[in-house]
Amino acid sequence: MTSEKDKTTVGRLKSRPQFLAVRTGEARKGPHFLLEVLDRNDPESEARVGFTVTKKHGNAVERNRMRRRLKEAVRLSAGFAMKPGHDYVIVARRDLLNAPFDALTRALKDRIENKPKPKRPPAGSRKP
């Protein structure tokens, strides 16, 4: 008996090797956080997410507030957008503390759903 909640569960990344493995995937940058994504090529397994807030972003109270805001954003809206068989690491930035929560959840969901656009070559780099 599976309910709707069971279909959208998101696992957690807990060990350092798991976090380091995700660094080899793609990075999706944004003003409030950096999202690192790794496709594990295992569509049967659940999506997993990890949170990183470095010490340069404030004292323990501020870092914990950032982490709690990110966890709640994933729980409320972004968990549904995460693809099975993928690992996600969300690296917080300082601006996360003052961002409105609805803007944070919208940005997180957009960043998960949309792949970054390919970068254009610099002007003048085309061959004649």
mmCIF file of C-alpha atoms in Angstrom:
data_model
loop_
_atom_site.group_PDB
_atom_site.id
_atom_site.type_symbol
_atom_site.label_atom_id
_atom_site.label_comp_id
_atom_site.label_asym_id
_atom_site.label_seq_id
_atom_site.Cartn_x
_atom_site.Cartn_y
_atom_site.Cartn_z
ATOM 1 C CA MET A 1 0.000 0.000 0.000
ATOM 2 C CA THR A 2 1.779 3.125 -1.230
ATOM 3 C CA SER A 3 0.391 6.560 -0.627
ATOM 4 C CA GLU A 4 1.162 9.795 -2.454
ATOM 5 C CA LYS A 5 3.611 10.702 0.303
ATOM 6 C CA ASP A 6 5.662 7.550 -0.300
ATOM 7 C CA LYS A 7 6.189 8.482 -3.958
ATOM 8 C CA THR A 8 7.817 11.809 -3.114
ATOM 9 C CA THR A 9 10.154 10.798 -0.327
ATOM 10 C CA VAL A 10 13.634 12.195 -0.495
ATOM 11 C CA GLY A 11 16.589 10.424 1.095
ATOM 12 C CA ARG A 12 19.517 12.132 2.755
ATOM 13 C CA LEU A 13 23.201 12.308 1.917
ATOM 14 C CA LYS A 14 25.111 11.857 5.145
ATOM 15 C CA SER A 15 28.732 10.878 4.566
ATOM 16 C CA ARG A 16 31.573 12.924 3.134
ATOM 17 C CA PRO A 17 32.222 10.534 0.195
ATOM 18 C CA GLN A 18 28.595 10.928 -0.885
ATOM 19 C CA PHE A 19 28.922 14.724 -0.875
ATOM 20 C CA LEU A 20 32.237 14.591 -2.760
ATOM 21 C CA ALA A 21 30.741 12.311 -5.429
ATOM 22 C CA VAL A 22 28.046 14.883 -6.183
ATOM 23 C CA ARG A 23 30.722 17.521 -6.816
ATOM 24 C CA THR A 24 31.631 15.669 -10.024
ATOM 25 C CA GLY A 25 28.117 16.333 -11.402
ATOM 26 C CA GLU A 26 26.716 19.552 -12.799
ATOM 27 C CA ALA A 27 26.464 22.825 -10.860
ATOM 28 C CA ARG A 28 23.449 25.123 -11.119
ATOM 29 C CA LYS A 29 24.233 28.546 -9.675
ATOM 30 C CA GLY A 30 21.794 30.994 -8.170
ATOM 31 C CA PRO A 31 21.755 34.048 -5.906
ATOM 32 C CA HIS A 32 20.685 32.179 -2.737
ATOM 33 C CA PHE A 33 22.395 28.824 -3.176
ATOM 34 C CA LEU A 34 24.431 26.579 -5.442
ATOM 35 C CA LEU A 35 22.751 23.328 -6.486
ATOM 36 C CA GLU A 36 24.998 20.403 -7.388
ATOM 37 C CA VAL A 37 23.309 17.508 -9.199
ATOM 38 C CA LEU A 38 24.578 14.004 -9.928
ATOM 39 C CA ASP A 39 22.695 11.380 -11.929
ATOM 40 C CA ARG A 40 23.457 7.993 -10.318
ATOM 41 C CA ASN A 41 21.971 6.134 -13.340
ATOM 42 C CA ASP A 42 19.664 4.218 -10.992
ATOM 43 C CA PRO A 43 16.069 5.355 -11.713
ATOM 44 C CA GLU A 44 14.652 2.804 -9.266
ATOM 45 C CA SER A 45 16.210 4.456 -6.200
ATOM 46 C CA GLU A 46 14.877 7.556 -4.483
ATOM 47 C CA ALA A 47 16.352 11.014 -4.869
ATOM 48 C CA ARG A 48 18.780 12.011 -2.126
ATOM 49 C CA VAL A 49 19.595 15.494 -0.886
ATOM 50 C CA GLY A 50 22.334 16.993 1.287
ATOM 51 C CA PHE A 51 22.787 20.479 2.709
ATOM 52 C CA THR A 52 26.040 22.410 3.107
ATOM 53 C CA VAL A 53 26.505 25.695 4.957
ATOM 54 C CA THR A 54 30.122 26.731 5.407
ATOM 55 C CA LYS A 55 31.536 28.557 8.414
ATOM 56 C CA LYS A 56 32.262 31.677 6.376
ATOM 57 C CA HIS A 57 28.513 32.377 6.278
ATOM 58 C CA GLY A 58 28.094 33.195 9.943
ATOM 59 C CA ASN A 59 27.974 31.729 13.404
ATOM 60 C CA ALA A 60 26.258 28.456 14.312
ATOM 61 C CA VAL A 61 22.866 30.071 14.896
ATOM 62 C CA GLU A 62 22.833 31.669 11.436
ATOM 63 C CA ARG A 63 24.122 28.526 9.722
ATOM 64 C CA ASN A 64 21.439 26.408 11.406
ATOM 65 C CA ARG A 65 18.740 28.897 10.355
ATOM 66 C CA MET A 66 19.945 28.645 6.741
ATOM 67 C CA ARG A 67 19.956 24.852 6.889
ATOM 68 C CA ARG A 68 16.476 24.735 8.437
ATOM 69 C CA ARG A 69 15.077 27.074 5.772
ATOM 70 C CA LEU A 70 16.530 24.904 3.003
ATOM 71 C CA LYS A 71 15.203 21.687 4.556
ATOM 72 C CA GLU A 72 11.726 23.151 4.864
ATOM 73 C CA ALA A 73 11.786 24.432 1.264
ATOM 74 C CA VAL A 74 12.708 20.948 0.041
ATOM 75 C CA ARG A 75 10.062 19.339 2.233
ATOM 76 C CA LEU A 76 7.264 21.660 1.127
ATOM 77 C CA SER A 77 7.808 22.033 -2.592
ATOM 78 C CA ALA A 78 11.109 21.011 -4.108
ATOM 79 C CA GLY A 79 10.989 17.349 -3.077
ATOM 80 C CA PHE A 80 8.311 16.763 -5.708
ATOM 81 C CA ALA A 81 10.585 18.087 -8.469
ATOM 82 C CA MET A 82 13.572 15.905 -7.579
ATOM 83 C CA LYS A 83 14.137 13.060 -10.019
ATOM 84 C CA PRO A 84 14.562 9.501 -8.748
ATOM 85 C CA GLY A 85 18.126 8.227 -9.005
ATOM 86 C CA HIS A 86 19.667 11.684 -8.613
ATOM 87 C CA ASP A 87 21.704 13.185 -5.773
ATOM 88 C CA TYR A 88 21.367 16.871 -4.916
ATOM 89 C CA VAL A 89 23.636 18.978 -2.713
ATOM 90 C CA ILE A 90 22.426 22.463 -1.843
ATOM 91 C CA VAL A 91 25.236 24.824 -0.842
ATOM 92 C CA ALA A 92 23.816 27.864 0.951
ATOM 93 C CA ARG A 93 24.909 31.433 0.344
ATOM 94 C CA ARG A 94 24.656 34.307 2.813
ATOM 95 C CA ASP A 95 21.725 35.953 0.974
ATOM 96 C CA LEU A 96 19.580 32.965 1.934
ATOM 97 C CA LEU A 97 18.984 34.414 5.414
ATOM 98 C CA ASN A 98 17.171 37.533 4.194
ATOM 99 C CA ALA A 99 15.385 36.078 1.161
ATOM 100 C CA PRO A 100 11.589 35.763 1.342
ATOM 101 C CA PHE A 101 10.638 32.128 1.859
ATOM 102 C CA ASP A 102 8.304 31.958 -1.147
ATOM 103 C CA ALA A 103 11.080 33.314 -3.398
ATOM 104 C CA LEU A 104 13.445 30.720 -1.935
ATOM 105 C CA THR A 105 11.089 27.799 -2.622
ATOM 106 C CA ARG A 106 10.359 29.078 -6.135
ATOM 107 C CA ALA A 107 14.076 29.460 -6.922
ATOM 108 C CA LEU A 108 14.860 26.009 -5.550
ATOM 109 C CA LYS A 109 12.103 24.348 -7.565
ATOM 110 C CA ASP A 110 13.135 26.197 -10.747
ATOM 111 C CA ARG A 111 16.781 25.304 -10.267
ATOM 112 C CA ILE A 112 15.945 21.618 -9.786
ATOM 113 C CA GLU A 113 13.626 21.409 -12.793
ATOM 114 C CA ASN A 114 15.664 23.460 -15.259
ATOM 115 C CA LYS A 115 19.064 22.483 -16.521
ATOM 116 C CA PRO A 116 21.474 25.388 -17.005
ATOM 117 C CA LYS A 117 21.599 26.871 -20.458
ATOM 118 C CA PRO A 118 24.706 26.000 -22.469
ATOM 119 C CA LYS A 119 27.241 28.783 -22.420
ATOM 120 C CA ARG A 120 27.754 30.689 -25.626
ATOM 121 C CA PRO A 121 31.268 30.924 -26.997
ATOM 122 C CA PRO A 122 32.892 34.329 -26.474
ATOM 123 C CA ALA A 123 32.408 36.886 -29.239
ATOM 124 C CA GLY A 124 34.975 36.622 -32.005
ATOM 125 C CA SER A 125 35.832 33.003 -31.292
ATOM 126 C CA ARG A 126 34.145 31.625 -34.405
ATOM 127 C CA LYS A 127 36.276 30.572 -37.282
ATOM 128 C CA PRO A 128 35.659 32.434 -40.585
#
